Short mmCIF file of N, CA and C in Angstrom, two decimals:
data_model
loop_
_atom_site.label_atom_id
_atom_site.label_comp_id
_atom_site.label_asym_id
_atom_site.label_seq_id
_atom_site.Cartn_x
_atom_site.Cartn_y
_atom_site.Cartn_z
N MET A 1 3.05 9.21 -1.84
CA MET A 1 4.06 10.24 -2.00
C MET A 1 4.27 10.49 -3.49
N GLU A 2 4.84 11.63 -3.79
CA GLU A 2 5.09 11.98 -5.18
C GLU A 2 6.08 11.06 -5.86
N ASP A 3 6.96 10.45 -5.08
CA ASP A 3 7.96 9.56 -5.68
C ASP A 3 7.44 8.14 -5.86
N GLY A 4 6.17 7.88 -5.52
CA GLY A 4 5.57 6.57 -5.71
C GLY A 4 5.75 5.60 -4.56
N SER A 5 6.34 6.07 -3.47
CA SER A 5 6.53 5.18 -2.32
C SER A 5 5.25 5.05 -1.51
N ILE A 6 5.12 3.92 -0.81
CA ILE A 6 3.95 3.66 0.02
C ILE A 6 4.22 4.20 1.42
N THR A 7 3.30 4.99 1.95
CA THR A 7 3.46 5.55 3.30
C THR A 7 2.18 5.34 4.10
N SER A 8 2.26 5.57 5.37
CA SER A 8 1.10 5.51 6.27
C SER A 8 0.34 4.19 6.17
N ILE A 9 1.04 3.09 6.32
CA ILE A 9 0.41 1.77 6.28
C ILE A 9 -0.29 1.53 7.61
N LYS A 10 -1.55 1.11 7.54
CA LYS A 10 -2.34 0.91 8.75
C LYS A 10 -3.15 -0.38 8.61
N VAL A 11 -3.12 -1.21 9.65
CA VAL A 11 -3.92 -2.44 9.67
C VAL A 11 -5.31 -2.07 10.21
N ILE A 12 -6.34 -2.40 9.45
CA ILE A 12 -7.71 -2.07 9.83
C ILE A 12 -8.28 -3.11 10.79
N LYS A 13 -8.09 -4.38 10.48
CA LYS A 13 -8.61 -5.46 11.31
C LYS A 13 -7.48 -6.45 11.58
N GLU A 14 -6.97 -6.43 12.79
CA GLU A 14 -5.83 -7.28 13.14
C GLU A 14 -6.23 -8.74 13.27
N ILE A 15 -5.29 -9.64 12.87
CA ILE A 15 -5.54 -11.06 13.05
C ILE A 15 -4.49 -11.70 13.96
N GLY A 16 -3.45 -10.96 14.28
CA GLY A 16 -2.46 -11.44 15.24
C GLY A 16 -1.47 -12.44 14.67
N ALA A 17 -0.77 -13.13 15.57
CA ALA A 17 0.23 -14.15 15.24
C ALA A 17 1.35 -13.62 14.35
N GLY A 18 1.60 -12.31 14.40
CA GLY A 18 2.68 -11.72 13.62
C GLY A 18 2.32 -11.44 12.17
N CYS A 19 1.10 -11.80 11.76
CA CYS A 19 0.68 -11.60 10.36
C CYS A 19 0.59 -10.12 10.01
N ASP A 20 0.06 -9.32 10.93
CA ASP A 20 -0.11 -7.89 10.67
C ASP A 20 1.24 -7.23 10.40
N GLU A 21 2.21 -7.52 11.25
CA GLU A 21 3.54 -6.95 11.10
C GLU A 21 4.20 -7.43 9.81
N ASP A 22 3.95 -8.69 9.45
CA ASP A 22 4.56 -9.25 8.24
C ASP A 22 4.00 -8.59 6.98
N VAL A 23 2.69 -8.32 6.96
CA VAL A 23 2.09 -7.64 5.81
C VAL A 23 2.66 -6.24 5.69
N ILE A 24 2.79 -5.53 6.79
CA ILE A 24 3.36 -4.18 6.76
C ILE A 24 4.80 -4.23 6.24
N ARG A 25 5.57 -5.20 6.71
CA ARG A 25 6.96 -5.35 6.26
C ARG A 25 7.01 -5.60 4.75
N LEU A 26 6.14 -6.48 4.25
CA LEU A 26 6.13 -6.79 2.82
C LEU A 26 5.71 -5.60 1.98
N LEU A 27 4.72 -4.84 2.45
CA LEU A 27 4.30 -3.65 1.70
C LEU A 27 5.41 -2.61 1.64
N LYS A 28 6.19 -2.49 2.70
CA LYS A 28 7.31 -1.54 2.70
C LYS A 28 8.41 -1.97 1.73
N LEU A 29 8.50 -3.28 1.44
CA LEU A 29 9.50 -3.79 0.51
C LEU A 29 9.07 -3.65 -0.96
N CYS A 30 7.79 -3.34 -1.20
CA CYS A 30 7.29 -3.23 -2.57
C CYS A 30 8.03 -2.14 -3.33
N SER A 31 8.15 -2.35 -4.63
CA SER A 31 8.75 -1.31 -5.46
C SER A 31 7.79 -0.13 -5.55
N LYS A 32 8.30 0.99 -5.99
CA LYS A 32 7.49 2.21 -6.06
C LYS A 32 6.42 2.09 -7.14
N TRP A 33 5.29 2.73 -6.89
CA TRP A 33 4.17 2.68 -7.81
C TRP A 33 4.29 3.79 -8.85
N ILE A 34 3.77 3.53 -10.03
CA ILE A 34 3.71 4.55 -11.07
C ILE A 34 2.23 4.89 -11.25
N PRO A 35 1.82 6.10 -10.87
CA PRO A 35 0.40 6.44 -10.95
C PRO A 35 -0.08 6.60 -12.39
N ALA A 36 -1.32 6.22 -12.63
CA ALA A 36 -1.93 6.41 -13.95
C ALA A 36 -2.38 7.86 -14.08
N THR A 37 -2.29 8.40 -15.26
CA THR A 37 -2.75 9.76 -15.51
C THR A 37 -3.61 9.76 -16.77
N PRO A 38 -4.61 10.64 -16.84
CA PRO A 38 -5.45 10.68 -18.03
C PRO A 38 -4.72 11.24 -19.25
N HIS A 39 -3.65 11.95 -19.02
CA HIS A 39 -2.86 12.55 -20.10
C HIS A 39 -1.40 12.49 -19.69
N PRO A 40 -0.49 12.19 -20.62
CA PRO A 40 0.93 12.03 -20.23
C PRO A 40 1.53 13.22 -19.50
N ILE A 41 1.06 14.43 -19.76
CA ILE A 41 1.66 15.59 -19.08
C ILE A 41 0.82 16.08 -17.91
N ALA A 42 -0.31 15.42 -17.65
CA ALA A 42 -1.16 15.82 -16.53
C ALA A 42 -0.52 15.42 -15.21
N LYS A 43 -0.72 16.23 -14.20
CA LYS A 43 -0.18 15.93 -12.88
C LYS A 43 -1.23 16.25 -11.83
N ILE A 44 -1.52 15.27 -10.99
CA ILE A 44 -2.48 15.47 -9.91
C ILE A 44 -1.68 15.63 -8.63
N ASN A 45 -1.89 16.73 -7.94
CA ASN A 45 -1.11 17.02 -6.75
C ASN A 45 -1.94 16.75 -5.50
N ARG A 46 -2.18 15.48 -5.19
CA ARG A 46 -2.90 15.13 -3.97
C ARG A 46 -2.54 13.71 -3.57
N ALA A 47 -2.76 13.43 -2.32
CA ALA A 47 -2.49 12.09 -1.80
C ALA A 47 -3.64 11.16 -2.16
N ILE A 48 -3.33 9.91 -2.39
CA ILE A 48 -4.33 8.89 -2.71
C ILE A 48 -4.41 7.92 -1.54
N GLU A 49 -5.62 7.62 -1.10
CA GLU A 49 -5.81 6.64 -0.04
C GLU A 49 -6.36 5.38 -0.67
N GLN A 50 -5.74 4.26 -0.36
CA GLN A 50 -6.16 2.99 -0.94
C GLN A 50 -6.19 1.91 0.13
N SER A 51 -7.20 1.09 0.08
CA SER A 51 -7.29 -0.06 0.98
C SER A 51 -7.04 -1.32 0.17
N GLN A 52 -6.35 -2.26 0.77
CA GLN A 52 -6.09 -3.53 0.10
C GLN A 52 -6.34 -4.66 1.08
N ARG A 53 -7.16 -5.60 0.68
CA ARG A 53 -7.45 -6.76 1.53
C ARG A 53 -6.42 -7.85 1.26
N THR A 54 -6.03 -8.53 2.33
CA THR A 54 -5.11 -9.65 2.22
C THR A 54 -5.71 -10.81 3.00
N ALA A 55 -5.75 -11.98 2.38
CA ALA A 55 -6.33 -13.16 3.03
C ALA A 55 -5.22 -14.10 3.50
N PHE A 56 -5.43 -14.72 4.64
CA PHE A 56 -4.48 -15.69 5.19
C PHE A 56 -5.20 -17.00 5.45
N ARG A 57 -4.49 -18.10 5.29
CA ARG A 57 -5.03 -19.42 5.62
C ARG A 57 -4.09 -20.10 6.59
N ARG A 58 -4.65 -20.75 7.56
CA ARG A 58 -3.84 -21.51 8.51
C ARG A 58 -3.54 -22.88 7.93
N LYS A 59 -2.31 -23.35 8.13
CA LYS A 59 -1.93 -24.68 7.66
C LYS A 59 -2.02 -25.68 8.77
#
């Protein structure tokens, strides 16, 4: 979003045991992102799609 908030969170490969829901919850709690720009006054008007891998270990 233009305000830096994270939207449309989607789990690509589920692992279950509530981990998927917990990752989504944590991502929603993240502070807003500040996008990088090539020039301070430049503005890109498009959505960015990003994938992020998260690893879990069983105790």
